[in-house]
GROMACS .gro file of C-alpha atoms in nm:
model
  286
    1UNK     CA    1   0.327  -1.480   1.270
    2UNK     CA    2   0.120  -1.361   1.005
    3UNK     CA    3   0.250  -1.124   0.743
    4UNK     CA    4   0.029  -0.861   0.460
    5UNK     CA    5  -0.051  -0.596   0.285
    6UNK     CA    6  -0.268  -0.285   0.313
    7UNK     CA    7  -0.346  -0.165  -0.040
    8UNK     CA    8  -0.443   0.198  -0.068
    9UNK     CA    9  -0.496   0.485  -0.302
   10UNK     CA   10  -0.721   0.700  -0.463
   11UNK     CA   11  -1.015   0.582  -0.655
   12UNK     CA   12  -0.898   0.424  -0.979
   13UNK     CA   13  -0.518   0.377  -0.856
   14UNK     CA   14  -0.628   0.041  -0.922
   15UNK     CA   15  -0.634  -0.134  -0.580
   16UNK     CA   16  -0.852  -0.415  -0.636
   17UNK     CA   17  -0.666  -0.514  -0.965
   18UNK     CA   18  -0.355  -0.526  -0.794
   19UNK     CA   19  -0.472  -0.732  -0.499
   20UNK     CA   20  -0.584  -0.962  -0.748
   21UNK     CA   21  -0.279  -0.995  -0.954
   22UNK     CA   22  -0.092  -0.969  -0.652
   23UNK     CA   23  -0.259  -1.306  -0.519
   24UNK     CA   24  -0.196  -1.518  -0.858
   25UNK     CA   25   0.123  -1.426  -0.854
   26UNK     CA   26   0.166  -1.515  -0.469
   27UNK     CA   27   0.014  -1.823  -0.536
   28UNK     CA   28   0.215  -1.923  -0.881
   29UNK     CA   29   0.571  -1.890  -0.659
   30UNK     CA   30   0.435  -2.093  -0.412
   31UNK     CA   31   0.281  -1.891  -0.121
   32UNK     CA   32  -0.066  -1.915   0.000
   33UNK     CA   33  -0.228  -1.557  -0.036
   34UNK     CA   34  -0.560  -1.469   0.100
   35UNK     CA   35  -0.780  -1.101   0.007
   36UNK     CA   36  -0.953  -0.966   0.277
   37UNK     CA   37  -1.202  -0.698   0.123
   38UNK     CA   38  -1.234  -0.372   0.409
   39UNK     CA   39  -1.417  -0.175   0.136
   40UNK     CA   40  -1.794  -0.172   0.227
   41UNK     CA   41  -1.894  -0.002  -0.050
   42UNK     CA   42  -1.719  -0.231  -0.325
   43UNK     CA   43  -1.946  -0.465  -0.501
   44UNK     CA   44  -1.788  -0.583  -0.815
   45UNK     CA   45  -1.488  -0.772  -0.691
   46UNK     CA   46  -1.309  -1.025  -0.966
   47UNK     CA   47  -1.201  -1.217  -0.670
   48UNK     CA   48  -1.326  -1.417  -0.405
   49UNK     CA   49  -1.267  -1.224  -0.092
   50UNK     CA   50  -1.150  -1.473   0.240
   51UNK     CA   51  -1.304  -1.174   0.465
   52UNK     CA   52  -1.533  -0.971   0.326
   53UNK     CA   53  -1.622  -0.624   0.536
   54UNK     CA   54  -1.957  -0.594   0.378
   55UNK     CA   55  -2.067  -0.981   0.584
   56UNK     CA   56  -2.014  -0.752   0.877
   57UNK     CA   57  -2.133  -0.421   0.747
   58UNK     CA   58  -2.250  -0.261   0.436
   59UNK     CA   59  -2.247   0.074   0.262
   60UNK     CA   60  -2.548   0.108   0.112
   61UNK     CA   61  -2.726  -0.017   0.428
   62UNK     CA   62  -2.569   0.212   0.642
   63UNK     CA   63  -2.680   0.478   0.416
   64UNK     CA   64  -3.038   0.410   0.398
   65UNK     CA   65  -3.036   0.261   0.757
   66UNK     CA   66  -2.897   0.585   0.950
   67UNK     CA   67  -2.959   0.828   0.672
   68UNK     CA   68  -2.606   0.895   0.604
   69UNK     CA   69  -2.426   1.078   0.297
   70UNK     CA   70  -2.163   0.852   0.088
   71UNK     CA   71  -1.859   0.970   0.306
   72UNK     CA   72  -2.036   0.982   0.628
   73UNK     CA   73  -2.164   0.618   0.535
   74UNK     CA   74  -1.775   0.522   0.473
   75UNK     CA   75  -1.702   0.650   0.822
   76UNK     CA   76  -1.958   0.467   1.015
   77UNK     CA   77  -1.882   0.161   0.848
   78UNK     CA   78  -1.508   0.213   0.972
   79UNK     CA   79  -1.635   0.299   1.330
   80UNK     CA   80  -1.822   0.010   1.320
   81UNK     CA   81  -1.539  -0.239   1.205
   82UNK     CA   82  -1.329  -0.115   1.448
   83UNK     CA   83  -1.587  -0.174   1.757
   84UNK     CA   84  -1.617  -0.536   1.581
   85UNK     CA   85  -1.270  -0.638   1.625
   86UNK     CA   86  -1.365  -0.975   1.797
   87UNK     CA   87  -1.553  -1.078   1.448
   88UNK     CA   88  -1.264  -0.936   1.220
   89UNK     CA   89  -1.006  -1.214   1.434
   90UNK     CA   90  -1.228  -1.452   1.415
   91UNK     CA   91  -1.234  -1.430   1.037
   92UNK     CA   92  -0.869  -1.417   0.986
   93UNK     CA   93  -0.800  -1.706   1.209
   94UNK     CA   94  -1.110  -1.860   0.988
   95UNK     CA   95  -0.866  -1.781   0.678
   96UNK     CA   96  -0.541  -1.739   0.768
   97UNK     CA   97  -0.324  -2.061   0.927
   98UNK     CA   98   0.027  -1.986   0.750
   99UNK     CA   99  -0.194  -1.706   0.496
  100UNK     CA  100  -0.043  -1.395   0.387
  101UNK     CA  101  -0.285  -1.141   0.376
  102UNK     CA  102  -0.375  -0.869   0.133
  103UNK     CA  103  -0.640  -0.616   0.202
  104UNK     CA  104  -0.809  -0.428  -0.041
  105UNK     CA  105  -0.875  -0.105   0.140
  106UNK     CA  106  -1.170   0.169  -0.020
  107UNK     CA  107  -1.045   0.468  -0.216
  108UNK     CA  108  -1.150   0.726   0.038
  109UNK     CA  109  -0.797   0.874   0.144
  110UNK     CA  110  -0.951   1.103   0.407
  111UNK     CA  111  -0.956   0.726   0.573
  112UNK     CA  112  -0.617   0.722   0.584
  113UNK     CA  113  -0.465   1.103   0.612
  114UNK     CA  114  -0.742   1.200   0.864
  115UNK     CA  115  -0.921   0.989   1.011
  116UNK     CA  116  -0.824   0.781   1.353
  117UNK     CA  117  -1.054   0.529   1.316
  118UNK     CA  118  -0.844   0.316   1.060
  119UNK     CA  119  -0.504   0.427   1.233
  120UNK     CA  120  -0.654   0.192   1.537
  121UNK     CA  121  -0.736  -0.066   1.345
  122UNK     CA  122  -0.439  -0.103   1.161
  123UNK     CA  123  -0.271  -0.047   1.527
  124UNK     CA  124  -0.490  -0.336   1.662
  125UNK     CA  125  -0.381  -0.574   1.375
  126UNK     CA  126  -0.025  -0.528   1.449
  127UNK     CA  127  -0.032  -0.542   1.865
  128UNK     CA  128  -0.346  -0.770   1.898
  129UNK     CA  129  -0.310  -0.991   1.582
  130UNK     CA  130   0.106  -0.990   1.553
  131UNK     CA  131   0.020  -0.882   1.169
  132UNK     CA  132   0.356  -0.782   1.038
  133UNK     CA  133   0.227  -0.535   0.761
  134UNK     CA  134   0.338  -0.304   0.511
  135UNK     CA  135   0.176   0.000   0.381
  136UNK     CA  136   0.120  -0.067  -0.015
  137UNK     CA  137  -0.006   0.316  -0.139
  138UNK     CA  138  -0.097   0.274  -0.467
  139UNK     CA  139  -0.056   0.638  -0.697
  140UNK     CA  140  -0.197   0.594  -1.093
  141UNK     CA  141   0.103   0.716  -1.264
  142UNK     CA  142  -0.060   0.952  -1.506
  143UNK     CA  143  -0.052   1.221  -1.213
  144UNK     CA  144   0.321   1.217  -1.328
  145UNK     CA  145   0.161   1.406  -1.637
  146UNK     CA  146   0.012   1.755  -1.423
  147UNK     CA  147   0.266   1.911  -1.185
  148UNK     CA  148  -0.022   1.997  -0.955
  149UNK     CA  149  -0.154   1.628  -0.961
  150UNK     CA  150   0.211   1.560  -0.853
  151UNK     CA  151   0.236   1.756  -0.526
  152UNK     CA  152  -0.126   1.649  -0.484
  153UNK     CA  153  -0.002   1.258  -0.472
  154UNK     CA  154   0.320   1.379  -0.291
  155UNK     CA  155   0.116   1.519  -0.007
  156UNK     CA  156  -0.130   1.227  -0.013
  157UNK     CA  157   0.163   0.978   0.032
  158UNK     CA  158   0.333   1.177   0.291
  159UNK     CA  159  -0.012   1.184   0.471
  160UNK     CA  160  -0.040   0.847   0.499
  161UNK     CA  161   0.303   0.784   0.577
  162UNK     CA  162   0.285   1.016   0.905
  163UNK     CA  163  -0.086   0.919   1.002
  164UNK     CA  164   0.000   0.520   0.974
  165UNK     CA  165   0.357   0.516   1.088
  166UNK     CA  166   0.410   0.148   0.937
  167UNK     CA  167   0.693   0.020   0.719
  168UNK     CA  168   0.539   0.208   0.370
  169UNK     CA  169   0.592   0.132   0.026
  170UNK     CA  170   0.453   0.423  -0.249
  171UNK     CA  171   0.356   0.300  -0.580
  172UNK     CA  172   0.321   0.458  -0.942
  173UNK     CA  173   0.072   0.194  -1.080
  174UNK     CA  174  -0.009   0.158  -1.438
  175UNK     CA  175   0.312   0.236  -1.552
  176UNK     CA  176   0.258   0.062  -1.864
  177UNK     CA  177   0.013   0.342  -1.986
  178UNK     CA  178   0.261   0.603  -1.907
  179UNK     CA  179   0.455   0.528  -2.203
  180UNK     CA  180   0.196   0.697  -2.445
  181UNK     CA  181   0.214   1.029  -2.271
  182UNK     CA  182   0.546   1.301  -2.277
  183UNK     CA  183   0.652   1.396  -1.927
  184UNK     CA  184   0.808   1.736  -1.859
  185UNK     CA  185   1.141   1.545  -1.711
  186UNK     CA  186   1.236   1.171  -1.700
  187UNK     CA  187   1.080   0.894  -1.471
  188UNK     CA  188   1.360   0.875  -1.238
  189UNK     CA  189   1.274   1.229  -1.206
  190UNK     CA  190   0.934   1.106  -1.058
  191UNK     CA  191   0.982   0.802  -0.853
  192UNK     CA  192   1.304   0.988  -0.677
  193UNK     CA  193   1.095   1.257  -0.598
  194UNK     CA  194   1.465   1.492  -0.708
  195UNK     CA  195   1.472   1.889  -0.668
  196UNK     CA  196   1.097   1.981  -0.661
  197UNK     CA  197   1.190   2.370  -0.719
  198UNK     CA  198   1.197   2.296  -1.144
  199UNK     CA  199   0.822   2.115  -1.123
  200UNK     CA  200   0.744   2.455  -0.932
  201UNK     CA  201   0.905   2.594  -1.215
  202UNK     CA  202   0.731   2.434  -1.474
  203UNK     CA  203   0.398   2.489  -1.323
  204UNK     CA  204   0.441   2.866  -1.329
  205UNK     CA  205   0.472   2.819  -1.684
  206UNK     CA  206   0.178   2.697  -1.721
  207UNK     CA  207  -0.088   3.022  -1.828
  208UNK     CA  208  -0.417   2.779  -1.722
  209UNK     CA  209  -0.235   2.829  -1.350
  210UNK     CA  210  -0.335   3.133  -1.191
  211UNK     CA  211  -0.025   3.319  -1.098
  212UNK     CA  212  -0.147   3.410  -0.734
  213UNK     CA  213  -0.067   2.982  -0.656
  214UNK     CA  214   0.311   3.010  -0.732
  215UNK     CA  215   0.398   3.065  -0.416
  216UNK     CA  216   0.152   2.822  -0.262
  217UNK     CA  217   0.287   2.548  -0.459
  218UNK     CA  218   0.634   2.667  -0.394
  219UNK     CA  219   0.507   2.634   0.001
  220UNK     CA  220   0.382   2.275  -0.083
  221UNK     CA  221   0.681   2.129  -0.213
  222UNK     CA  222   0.927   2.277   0.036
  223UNK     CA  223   0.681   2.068   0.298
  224UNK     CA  224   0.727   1.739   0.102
  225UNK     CA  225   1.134   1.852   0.052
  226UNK     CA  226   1.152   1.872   0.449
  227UNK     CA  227   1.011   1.552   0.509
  228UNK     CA  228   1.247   1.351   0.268
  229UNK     CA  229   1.057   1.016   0.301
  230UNK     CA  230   0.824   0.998  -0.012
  231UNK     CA  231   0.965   0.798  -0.299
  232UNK     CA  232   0.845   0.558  -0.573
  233UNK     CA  233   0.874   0.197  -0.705
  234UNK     CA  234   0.652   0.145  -1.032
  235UNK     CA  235   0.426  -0.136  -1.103
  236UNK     CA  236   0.252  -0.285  -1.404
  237UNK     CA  237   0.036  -0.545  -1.282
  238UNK     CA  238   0.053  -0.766  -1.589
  239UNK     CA  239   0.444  -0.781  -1.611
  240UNK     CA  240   0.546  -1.103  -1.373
  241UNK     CA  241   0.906  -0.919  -1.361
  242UNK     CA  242   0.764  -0.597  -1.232
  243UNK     CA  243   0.547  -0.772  -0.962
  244UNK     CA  244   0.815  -0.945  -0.865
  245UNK     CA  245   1.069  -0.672  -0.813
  246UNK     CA  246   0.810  -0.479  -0.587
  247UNK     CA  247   0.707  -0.833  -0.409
  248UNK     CA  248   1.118  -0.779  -0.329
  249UNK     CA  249   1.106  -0.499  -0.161
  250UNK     CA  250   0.773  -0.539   0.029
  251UNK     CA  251   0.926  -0.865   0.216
  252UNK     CA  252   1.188  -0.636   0.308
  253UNK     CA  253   1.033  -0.344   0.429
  254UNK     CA  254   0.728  -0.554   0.650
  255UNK     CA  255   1.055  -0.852   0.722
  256UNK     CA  256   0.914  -1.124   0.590
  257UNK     CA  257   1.250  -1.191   0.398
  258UNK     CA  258   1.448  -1.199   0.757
  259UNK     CA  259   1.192  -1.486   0.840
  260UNK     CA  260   1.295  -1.694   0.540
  261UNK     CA  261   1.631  -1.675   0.602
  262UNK     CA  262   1.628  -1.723   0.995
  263UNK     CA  263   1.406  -2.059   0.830
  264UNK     CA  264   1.698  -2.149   0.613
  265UNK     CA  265   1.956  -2.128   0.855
  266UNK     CA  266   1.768  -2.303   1.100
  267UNK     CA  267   1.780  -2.595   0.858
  268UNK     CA  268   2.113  -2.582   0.754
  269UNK     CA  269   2.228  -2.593   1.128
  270UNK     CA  270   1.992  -2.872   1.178
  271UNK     CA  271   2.091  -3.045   0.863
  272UNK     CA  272   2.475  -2.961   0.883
  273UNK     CA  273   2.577  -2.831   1.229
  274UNK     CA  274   2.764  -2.497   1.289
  275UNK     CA  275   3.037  -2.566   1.108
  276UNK     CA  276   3.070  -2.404   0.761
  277UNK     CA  277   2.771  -2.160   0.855
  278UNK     CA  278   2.950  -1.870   0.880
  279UNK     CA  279   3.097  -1.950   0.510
  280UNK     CA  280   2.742  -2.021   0.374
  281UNK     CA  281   2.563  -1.724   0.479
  282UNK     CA  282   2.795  -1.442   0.495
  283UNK     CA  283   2.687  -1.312   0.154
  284UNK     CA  284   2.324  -1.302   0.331
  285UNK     CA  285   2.394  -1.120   0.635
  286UNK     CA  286   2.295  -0.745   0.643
   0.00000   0.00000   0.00000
């Protein structure tokens, strides 16, 4: 049973970075990792991709080819994945064996919060594959810095969450670079996504806003308030600690950390019997 990632986010969330930090580090604790590149459009990758969309399909060609716009482009090349799903398995099985699988997704969210095209996909790779993934959404954490960037990456996430409906993990990337900056409250402040009413507040502070939006973003926020899912773990790709920590909790939230442990019992019964299992794993049990 394979396991993965889908790594989303906005253009310059740093997706592609993080898949490719996210492999070394995969591969320096001892797993085999694989990147499997869905972004047609993305031609400057710093790692070699195990499935590569643009073999299949690519961005520019579909442009010039069917005389398509950028996002129209983006949108055939999805349709056309997704009517290709026979070559897709074929490359996984090609790459995959005992893999786990990251995919670098593009930066168009209207892919994700919109579309269906990618909701079937992603629906395909967990009933016709077995693909146990997780949803890795990927928010640059200098939108903590504009109270209107805020709700706009609270809404995005929530989006996504709804539209995908898998086991979702939202991410404040580049953390490191947020330490240069003053934020109008604290971090926890942030990645709890706490009592949204003072960033509404602090907003209508704000003279550049025109007054006439107060009660728009008051109308925003309430939306995020009564869908109490969104939250945030931070990231900075080039701290081994801090890729660990979210590794953590996206083996718990796609299972893959139930698998190792039904592993390890299996070998301590084998190796031991049933007695004394109880005493062993107690502490491990949810």
């Amino acid at each position: 049973m394979p396991y993965g990632q889908l790594v989303f986010g906005h253009p310059g969330s740093g997706k592609t970075t993080y898949c490719n930090g996210m492999k070394e580090y995969l591969l320096g604790v001892g797993r085999r990792a694989v990147i499997v590149n869905l972004d047609p459009a993305n031609d400057e990758l710093p790692y070699e991709p195990a499935v590569d969309v643009r073999d299949l399909v690519d961005h520019d060609t579909a442009m010039r080819e069917e005389g398509l716009g950028p996002n129209g482009a983006f949108l055939f090349c999805l349709e056309y994945l997704t009517t290709n799903q026979d070559w897709l398995q074929e490359e996984l099985e090609r790459a995959g064996g005992d893999a786990y699988f990251l995919f670098d997704c593009p930066g168009q969210v209207e892919l994700y919060t919109d579309h269906e095209a990618f909701r079937r996909l992603v629906t395909w790779l967990g009933k016709g594959v077995d693909m146990r993934l997780c949803a890795v959404h990927l928010v640059d954490s200098l939108y903590c810095r504009s109270g209107p960037h805020f709700i706009s990456a609270l809404l995005m996430s929530l989006s996504t969450m709804l539209q995908l409906e898998l086991p979702h993990v939202n991410v404040l990337s580049k953390i490191d670079l947020l330490k240069n900056y003053d934020l109008d409250f604290n971090l926890d402040y942030y990645t709890e996504v706490q009592d949204l009413s003072h960033l509404v507040g602090t907003i209508s502070q704000d003279e550049s806003m025109p007054k006439r939006f107060a009660s728009l973003n008051s109308a925003l926020t309430q939306l995020v308030d009564d869908y109490p899912h969104v939250s945030f773990l931070t990231l900075d790709i080039q701290s081994k600690d801090s890729v660990r920590e979210l590794m953590t909790e996206i083996d718990r939230a796609n299972g893959f950390v139930f698998q190792v442990f039904q592993k390890k019992k299996k070998h301590y019964v084998a190796a031991r019997g049933d007695r004394g299992l109880h005493h062993r794993y107690r502490r491990a049990l949810p």
